[in-house]
Amino acid sequence: MGSTRFMAILATYMRPPRQPPRAFVTRAVETTVLSQSRRRCCVCFYLHDINEVKKGQIAHLNKDRSDGDIGNLVYLCLDHHDEYDSRTSQAKGLTEDEVRLYREQLYKANRAQVDLATENSQVTEAANPILPLLRDESAFQHARDQDNAGFEVLNRQWNYPLWQVVDQTDLFAYKSHGDIDGVCLIERIDLPNGAIAIACIAPCGNPGQSITNNVELICFQVCERFNIPPKRLIWLEHYDYGDPEWNWVTFRVMPPDGPFSDPRWHEVSSTLWSEWGLIPKKKLPRRGPVYGSKLKKLFKRPSSFEDLS
Ligand SMILES: [Zn+2]
């Protein structure tokens, strides 16, 4: 490949996204940040000597959420992300430089840890190589040009089924920040007190950005599609791999006042679980071609449509 062509391909690949997104972080970069940090928060690590996996988010050091450069990203626990993002010039909050320093210290410690583990292990797995990005789209464009009408279906929005089944968890494709959309699992649970719990579960293999980083958008898409009144909503977030934690996400702003925004995560306590009459299961059950529920219900499900209204 000539170097000019290579540069042209590189330029296409590196072109800025079409719309200025709020948080454009590619999946590869997200994975690198998560693995380099080993999901540890560098502020917890450096200031509080806590070296353990934390529920967190990827923060933008320079506060520019369209800057998805890896050097600008840091994994922070929810508390420290909050503290960092809400920092005002008056308060002696976390500064960008100190967080950078803490991040480097954490990465250094993690590398030492990984080196030690590699040394102690006889078997080392080679990293999976990344397949090259293929950029020749002319064949498909040509086919589209031949038969415009046949492609109408491809140009319309993704349509989800408009029913939800009791004790069944369905895959839900969501649009997310940046160009990479994702897939999550959704279950709707109508609680006896009139609230509607939506369990949003990240499945293994989600190609898109995380359900945490996109919670406002996913919540909007699900609630809009299924017409769930925001006032009755209990949004539950869970990853079907890794730690067994469940979080209840609340929003300071909800429709009709605006899109879901300013989310807060609260780990679901045993008191809340019993208040809701739910018990999380260890495994997401499969019943033939469908997923069952990851939440056991301690109440009787509605037996008719009259009960649901
Ligand atoms: Zn922290």
PDB file of N, CA, C and O in Angstrom, residues 258-309:
ATOM      1  N   GLY A 258     -37.398  17.881  30.576  1.00  0.00           N
ATOM      2  CA  GLY A 258     -36.214  17.822  29.725  1.00  0.00           C
ATOM      3  C   GLY A 258     -35.849  16.366  29.572  1.00  0.00           C
ATOM      4  O   GLY A 258     -36.559  15.497  30.094  1.00  0.00           O
ATOM      5  N   PRO A 259     -34.770  16.096  28.839  1.00  0.00           N
ATOM      6  CA  PRO A 259     -34.349  14.693  28.758  1.00  0.00           C
ATOM      7  C   PRO A 259     -33.845  14.235  30.133  1.00  0.00           C
ATOM      8  O   PRO A 259     -33.554  15.065  30.994  1.00  0.00           O
ATOM      9  N   PHE A 260     -33.770  12.927  30.339  1.00  0.00           N
ATOM     10  CA  PHE A 260     -33.200  12.436  31.593  1.00  0.00           C
ATOM     11  C   PHE A 260     -31.796  13.005  31.720  1.00  0.00           C
ATOM     12  O   PHE A 260     -30.991  12.898  30.790  1.00  0.00           O
ATOM     13  N   SER A 261     -31.499  13.632  32.859  1.00  0.00           N
ATOM     14  CA  SER A 261     -30.138  14.144  33.026  1.00  0.00           C
ATOM     15  C   SER A 261     -29.765  14.203  34.498  1.00  0.00           C
ATOM     16  O   SER A 261     -30.616  14.053  35.374  1.00  0.00           O
ATOM     17  N   ASP A 262     -28.483  14.444  34.707  1.00  0.00           N
ATOM     18  CA  ASP A 262     -27.911  14.499  36.051  1.00  0.00           C
ATOM     19  C   ASP A 262     -28.199  13.213  36.845  1.00  0.00           C
ATOM     20  O   ASP A 262     -28.831  13.246  37.893  1.00  0.00           O
ATOM     21  N   PRO A 263     -27.709  12.073  36.356  1.00  0.00           N
ATOM     22  CA  PRO A 263     -27.999  10.808  37.031  1.00  0.00           C
ATOM     23  C   PRO A 263     -27.195  10.634  38.316  1.00  0.00           C
ATOM     24  O   PRO A 263     -26.103  11.174  38.455  1.00  0.00           O
ATOM     25  N   ARG A 264     -27.776   9.918  39.251  1.00  0.00           N
ATOM     26  CA  ARG A 264     -27.084   9.540  40.491  1.00  0.00           C
ATOM     27  C   ARG A 264     -27.244   8.033  40.665  1.00  0.00           C
ATOM     28  O   ARG A 264     -28.319   7.504  40.414  1.00  0.00           O
ATOM     29  N   TRP A 265     -26.158   7.372  41.101  1.00  0.00           N
ATOM     30  CA  TRP A 265     -26.211   5.921  41.294  1.00  0.00           C
ATOM     31  C   TRP A 265     -26.266   5.601  42.778  1.00  0.00           C
ATOM     32  O   TRP A 265     -25.505   6.160  43.568  1.00  0.00           O
ATOM     33  N   HIS A 266     -27.175   4.715  43.142  1.00  0.00           N
ATOM     34  CA  HIS A 266     -27.290   4.293  44.543  1.00  0.00           C
ATOM     35  C   HIS A 266     -27.262   2.771  44.555  1.00  0.00           C
ATOM     36  O   HIS A 266     -28.112   2.141  43.907  1.00  0.00           O
ATOM     37  N   GLU A 267     -26.310   2.211  45.263  1.00  0.00           N
ATOM     38  CA  GLU A 267     -26.276   0.755  45.343  1.00  0.00           C
ATOM     39  C   GLU A 267     -27.542   0.295  46.060  1.00  0.00           C
ATOM     40  O   GLU A 267     -27.929   0.857  47.087  1.00  0.00           O
ATOM     41  N   VAL A 268     -28.199  -0.731  45.488  1.00  0.00           N
ATOM     42  CA  VAL A 268     -29.476  -1.168  46.058  1.00  0.00           C
ATOM     43  C   VAL A 268     -29.205  -1.934  47.353  1.00  0.00           C
ATOM     44  O   VAL A 268     -28.481  -2.930  47.366  1.00  0.00           O
ATOM     45  N   SER A 269     -29.783  -1.433  48.438  1.00  0.00           N
ATOM     46  CA  SER A 269     -29.583  -2.060  49.746  1.00  0.00           C
ATOM     47  C   SER A 269     -30.589  -3.190  49.929  1.00  0.00           C
ATOM     48  O   SER A 269     -31.592  -3.275  49.216  1.00  0.00           O
ATOM     49  N   SER A 270     -30.330  -4.028  50.914  1.00  0.00           N
ATOM     50  CA  SER A 270     -31.267  -5.134  51.168  1.00  0.00           C
ATOM     51  C   SER A 270     -32.626  -4.594  51.606  1.00  0.00           C
ATOM     52  O   SER A 270     -33.665  -5.186  51.329  1.00  0.00           O
ATOM     53  N   THR A 271     -32.619  -3.428  52.276  1.00  0.00           N
ATOM     54  CA  THR A 271     -33.887  -2.814  52.683  1.00  0.00           C
ATOM     55  C   THR A 271     -34.725  -2.453  51.464  1.00  0.00           C
ATOM     56  O   THR A 271     -35.930  -2.709  51.425  1.00  0.00           O
ATOM     57  N   LEU A 272     -34.047  -1.868  50.466  1.00  0.00           N
ATOM     58  CA  LEU A 272     -34.776  -1.482  49.247  1.00  0.00           C
ATOM     59  C   LEU A 272     -35.304  -2.718  48.523  1.00  0.00           C
ATOM     60  O   LEU A 272     -36.454  -2.738  48.068  1.00  0.00           O
ATOM     61  N   TRP A 273     -34.445  -3.730  48.429  1.00  0.00           N
ATOM     62  CA  TRP A 273     -34.898  -4.951  47.747  1.00  0.00           C
ATOM     63  C   TRP A 273     -36.165  -5.473  48.406  1.00  0.00           C
ATOM     64  O   TRP A 273     -37.130  -5.839  47.732  1.00  0.00           O
ATOM     65  N   SER A 274     -36.179  -5.504  49.743  1.00  0.00           N
ATOM     66  CA  SER A 274     -37.365  -6.084  50.386  1.00  0.00           C
ATOM     67  C   SER A 274     -38.559  -5.144  50.274  1.00  0.00           C
ATOM     68  O   SER A 274     -39.696  -5.586  50.176  1.00  0.00           O
ATOM     69  N   GLU A 275     -38.287  -3.826  50.237  1.00  0.00           N
ATOM     70  CA  GLU A 275     -39.377  -2.867  50.022  1.00  0.00           C
ATOM     71  C   GLU A 275     -40.033  -3.099  48.653  1.00  0.00           C
ATOM     72  O   GLU A 275     -41.245  -3.026  48.511  1.00  0.00           O
ATOM     73  N   TRP A 276     -39.202  -3.375  47.664  1.00  0.00           N
ATOM     74  CA  TRP A 276     -39.718  -3.605  46.309  1.00  0.00           C
ATOM     75  C   TRP A 276     -40.222  -5.036  46.120  1.00  0.00           C
ATOM     76  O   TRP A 276     -40.889  -5.341  45.128  1.00  0.00           O
ATOM     77  N   GLY A 277     -39.889  -5.927  47.030  1.00  0.00           N
ATOM     78  CA  GLY A 277     -40.290  -7.323  46.892  1.00  0.00           C
ATOM     79  C   GLY A 277     -39.507  -8.061  45.825  1.00  0.00           C
ATOM     80  O   GLY A 277     -40.035  -8.940  45.133  1.00  0.00           O
ATOM     81  N   LEU A 278     -38.237  -7.711  45.683  1.00  0.00           N
ATOM     82  CA  LEU A 278     -37.411  -8.341  44.656  1.00  0.00           C
ATOM     83  C   LEU A 278     -36.150  -8.935  45.286  1.00  0.00           C
ATOM     84  O   LEU A 278     -35.643  -8.422  46.288  1.00  0.00           O
ATOM     85  N   ILE A 279     -35.682  -9.997  44.700  1.00  0.00           N
ATOM     86  CA  ILE A 279     -34.410 -10.585  45.118  1.00  0.00           C
ATOM     87  C   ILE A 279     -33.580 -10.868  43.865  1.00  0.00           C
ATOM     88  O   ILE A 279     -34.032 -11.583  42.971  1.00  0.00           O
ATOM     89  N   PRO A 280     -32.382 -10.280  43.782  1.00  0.00           N
ATOM     90  CA  PRO A 280     -31.558 -10.556  42.598  1.00  0.00           C
ATOM     91  C   PRO A 280     -31.073 -12.008  42.570  1.00  0.00           C
ATOM     92  O   PRO A 280     -30.742 -12.573  43.609  1.00  0.00           O
ATOM     93  N   LYS A 281     -31.081 -12.573  41.374  1.00  0.00           N
ATOM     94  CA  LYS A 281     -30.594 -13.946  41.223  1.00  0.00           C
ATOM     95  C   LYS A 281     -29.127 -13.919  40.820  1.00  0.00           C
ATOM     96  O   LYS A 281     -28.639 -12.931  40.277  1.00  0.00           O
ATOM     97  N   LYS A 282     -28.436 -15.022  41.053  1.00  0.00           N
ATOM     98  CA  LYS A 282     -27.013 -15.093  40.699  1.00  0.00           C
ATOM     99  C   LYS A 282     -26.841 -15.168  39.182  1.00  0.00           C
ATOM    100  O   LYS A 282     -25.932 -14.595  38.622  1.00  0.00           O
ATOM    101  N   LYS A 283     -27.735 -15.908  38.546  1.00  0.00           N
ATOM    102  CA  LYS A 283     -27.565 -16.121  37.099  1.00  0.00           C
ATOM    103  C   LYS A 283     -28.813 -15.709  36.332  1.00  0.00           C
ATOM    104  O   LYS A 283     -29.928 -15.881  36.813  1.00  0.00           O
ATOM    105  N   LEU A 284     -28.604 -15.155  35.174  1.00  0.00           N
ATOM    106  CA  LEU A 284     -29.722 -14.839  34.290  1.00  0.00           C
ATOM    107  C   LEU A 284     -30.170 -16.146  33.636  1.00  0.00           C
ATOM    108  O   LEU A 284     -29.421 -16.740  32.863  1.00  0.00           O
ATOM    109  N   PRO A 285     -31.380 -16.602  33.988  1.00  0.00           N
ATOM    110  CA  PRO A 285     -31.782 -17.905  33.448  1.00  0.00           C
ATOM    111  C   PRO A 285     -32.161 -17.829  31.974  1.00  0.00           C
ATOM    112  O   PRO A 285     -32.615 -16.791  31.497  1.00  0.00           O
ATOM    113  N   ARG A 286     -31.931 -18.909  31.271  1.00  0.00           N
ATOM    114  CA  ARG A 286     -32.358 -19.005  29.872  1.00  0.00           C
ATOM    115  C   ARG A 286     -33.446 -20.037  29.784  1.00  0.00           C
ATOM    116  O   ARG A 286     -33.318 -21.127  30.332  1.00  0.00           O
ATOM    117  N   ARG A 287     -34.528 -19.679  29.104  1.00  0.00           N
ATOM    118  CA  ARG A 287     -35.590 -20.656  28.857  1.00  0.00           C
ATOM    119  C   ARG A 287     -35.699 -20.829  27.355  1.00  0.00           C
ATOM    120  O   ARG A 287     -36.350 -20.046  26.678  1.00  0.00           O
ATOM    121  N   GLY A 288     -35.018 -21.837  26.854  1.00  0.00           N
ATOM    122  CA  GLY A 288     -35.016 -22.029  25.404  1.00  0.00           C
ATOM    123  C   GLY A 288     -34.460 -20.796  24.728  1.00  0.00           C
ATOM    124  O   GLY A 288     -33.360 -20.364  25.054  1.00  0.00           O
ATOM    125  N   PRO A 289     -35.234 -20.182  23.833  1.00  0.00           N
ATOM    126  CA  PRO A 289     -34.695 -19.058  23.060  1.00  0.00           C
ATOM    127  C   PRO A 289     -34.785 -17.713  23.782  1.00  0.00           C
ATOM    128  O   PRO A 289     -34.358 -16.705  23.224  1.00  0.00           O
ATOM    129  N   VAL A 290     -35.358 -17.667  24.982  1.00  0.00           N
ATOM    130  CA  VAL A 290     -35.496 -16.364  25.653  1.00  0.00           C
ATOM    131  C   VAL A 290     -34.763 -16.357  26.992  1.00  0.00           C
ATOM    132  O   VAL A 290     -34.516 -17.405  27.594  1.00  0.00           O
ATOM    133  N   TYR A 291     -34.428 -15.145  27.424  1.00  0.00           N
ATOM    134  CA  TYR A 291     -33.875 -14.980  28.765  1.00  0.00           C
ATOM    135  C   TYR A 291     -35.026 -14.830  29.747  1.00  0.00           C
ATOM    136  O   TYR A 291     -36.006 -14.132  29.470  1.00  0.00           O
ATOM    137  N   GLY A 292     -34.884 -15.473  30.887  1.00  0.00           N
ATOM    138  CA  GLY A 292     -35.859 -15.274  31.957  1.00  0.00           C
ATOM    139  C   GLY A 292     -35.517 -14.012  32.721  1.00  0.00           C
ATOM    140  O   GLY A 292     -34.895 -13.098  32.188  1.00  0.00           O
ATOM    141  N   SER A 293     -35.912 -13.951  33.973  1.00  0.00           N
ATOM    142  CA  SER A 293     -35.688 -12.759  34.778  1.00  0.00           C
ATOM    143  C   SER A 293     -34.510 -12.974  35.712  1.00  0.00           C
ATOM    144  O   SER A 293     -34.287 -14.070  36.207  1.00  0.00           O
ATOM    145  N   LYS A 294     -33.755 -11.885  35.959  1.00  0.00           N
ATOM    146  CA  LYS A 294     -32.662 -11.993  36.925  1.00  0.00           C
ATOM    147  C   LYS A 294     -33.123 -11.535  38.307  1.00  0.00           C
ATOM    148  O   LYS A 294     -32.342 -11.441  39.239  1.00  0.00           O
ATOM    149  N   LEU A 295     -34.440 -11.237  38.407  1.00  0.00           N
ATOM    150  CA  LEU A 295     -34.980 -10.777  39.692  1.00  0.00           C
ATOM    151  C   LEU A 295     -36.157 -11.655  40.105  1.00  0.00           C
ATOM    152  O   LEU A 295     -37.146 -11.774  39.384  1.00  0.00           O
ATOM    153  N   LYS A 296     -36.000 -12.242  41.264  1.00  0.00           N
ATOM    154  CA  LYS A 296     -37.097 -13.057  41.792  1.00  0.00           C
ATOM    155  C   LYS A 296     -38.132 -12.134  42.422  1.00  0.00           C
ATOM    156  O   LYS A 296     -37.774 -11.171  43.101  1.00  0.00           O
ATOM    157  N   LYS A 297     -39.412 -12.419  42.157  1.00  0.00           N
ATOM    158  CA  LYS A 297     -40.461 -11.561  42.704  1.00  0.00           C
ATOM    159  C   LYS A 297     -41.101 -12.207  43.931  1.00  0.00           C
ATOM    160  O   LYS A 297     -41.462 -13.384  43.888  1.00  0.00           O
ATOM    161  N   LEU A 298     -41.264 -11.400  44.976  1.00  0.00           N
ATOM    162  CA  LEU A 298     -41.889 -11.911  46.195  1.00  0.00           C
ATOM    163  C   LEU A 298     -43.367 -11.542  46.256  1.00  0.00           C
ATOM    164  O   LEU A 298     -43.991 -11.639  47.282  1.00  0.00           O
ATOM    165  N   PHE A 299     -43.914 -11.066  45.122  1.00  0.00           N
ATOM    166  CA  PHE A 299     -45.325 -10.679  45.118  1.00  0.00           C
ATOM    167  C   PHE A 299     -46.011 -11.390  43.965  1.00  0.00           C
ATOM    168  O   PHE A 299     -45.352 -11.906  43.061  1.00  0.00           O
ATOM    169  N   LYS A 300     -47.330 -11.374  44.019  1.00  0.00           N
ATOM    170  CA  LYS A 300     -48.076 -12.036  42.952  1.00  0.00           C
ATOM    171  C   LYS A 300     -48.121 -11.127  41.740  1.00  0.00           C
ATOM    172  O   LYS A 300     -48.404  -9.938  41.846  1.00  0.00           O
ATOM    173  N   ARG A 301     -47.807 -11.684  40.588  1.00  0.00           N
ATOM    174  CA  ARG A 301     -47.838 -10.870  39.382  1.00  0.00           C
ATOM    175  C   ARG A 301     -49.286 -10.537  39.018  1.00  0.00           C
ATOM    176  O   ARG A 301     -50.208 -11.243  39.405  1.00  0.00           O
ATOM    177  N   PRO A 302     -49.484  -9.410  38.340  1.00  0.00           N
ATOM    178  CA  PRO A 302     -50.850  -9.064  37.928  1.00  0.00           C
ATOM    179  C   PRO A 302     -51.416 -10.178  37.045  1.00  0.00           C
ATOM    180  O   PRO A 302     -50.716 -10.731  36.202  1.00  0.00           O
ATOM    181  N   SER A 303     -52.702 -10.501  37.275  1.00  0.00           N
ATOM    182  CA  SER A 303     -53.243 -11.642  36.545  1.00  0.00           C
ATOM    183  C   SER A 303     -54.079 -11.206  35.349  1.00  0.00           C
ATOM    184  O   SER A 303     -54.480 -12.016  34.538  1.00  0.00           O
ATOM    185  N   SER A 304     -54.380  -9.904  35.261  1.00  0.00           N
ATOM    186  CA  SER A 304     -55.162  -9.473  34.102  1.00  0.00           C
ATOM    187  C   SER A 304     -54.739  -8.067  33.709  1.00  0.00           C
ATOM    188  O   SER A 304     -54.019  -7.389  34.447  1.00  0.00           O
ATOM    189  N   PHE A 305     -55.200  -7.617  32.558  1.00  0.00           N
ATOM    190  CA  PHE A 305     -54.870  -6.279  32.110  1.00  0.00           C
ATOM    191  C   PHE A 305     -55.495  -5.226  33.009  1.00  0.00           C
ATOM    192  O   PHE A 305     -54.953  -4.142  33.171  1.00  0.00           O
ATOM    193  N   GLU A 306     -56.652  -5.556  33.637  1.00  0.00           N
ATOM    194  CA  GLU A 306     -57.285  -4.588  34.539  1.00  0.00           C
ATOM    195  C   GLU A 306     -56.349  -4.295  35.714  1.00  0.00           C
ATOM    196  O   GLU A 306     -56.232  -3.181  36.176  1.00  0.00           O
ATOM    197  N   ASP A 307     -55.649  -5.342  36.162  1.00  0.00           N
ATOM    198  CA  ASP A 307     -54.730  -5.151  37.282  1.00  0.00           C
ATOM    199  C   ASP A 307     -53.584  -4.210  36.912  1.00  0.00           C
ATOM    200  O   ASP A 307     -52.988  -3.577  37.769  1.00  0.00           O
ATOM    201  N   LEU A 308     -53.269  -4.175  35.635  1.00  0.00           N
ATOM    202  CA  LEU A 308     -52.108  -3.401  35.199  1.00  0.00           C
ATOM    203  C   LEU A 308     -52.419  -1.917  35.040  1.00  0.00           C
ATOM    204  O   LEU A 308     -51.529  -1.095  35.088  1.00  0.00           O
ATOM    205  N   SER A 309     -53.691  -1.593  34.828  1.00  0.00           N
ATOM    206  CA  SER A 309     -53.999  -0.192  34.505  1.00  0.00           C
ATOM    207  C   SER A 309     -54.094   0.667  35.767  1.00  0.00           C
ATOM    208  O   SER A 309     -54.107   0.171  36.861  1.00  0.00           O
TER     209      SER A 309
END
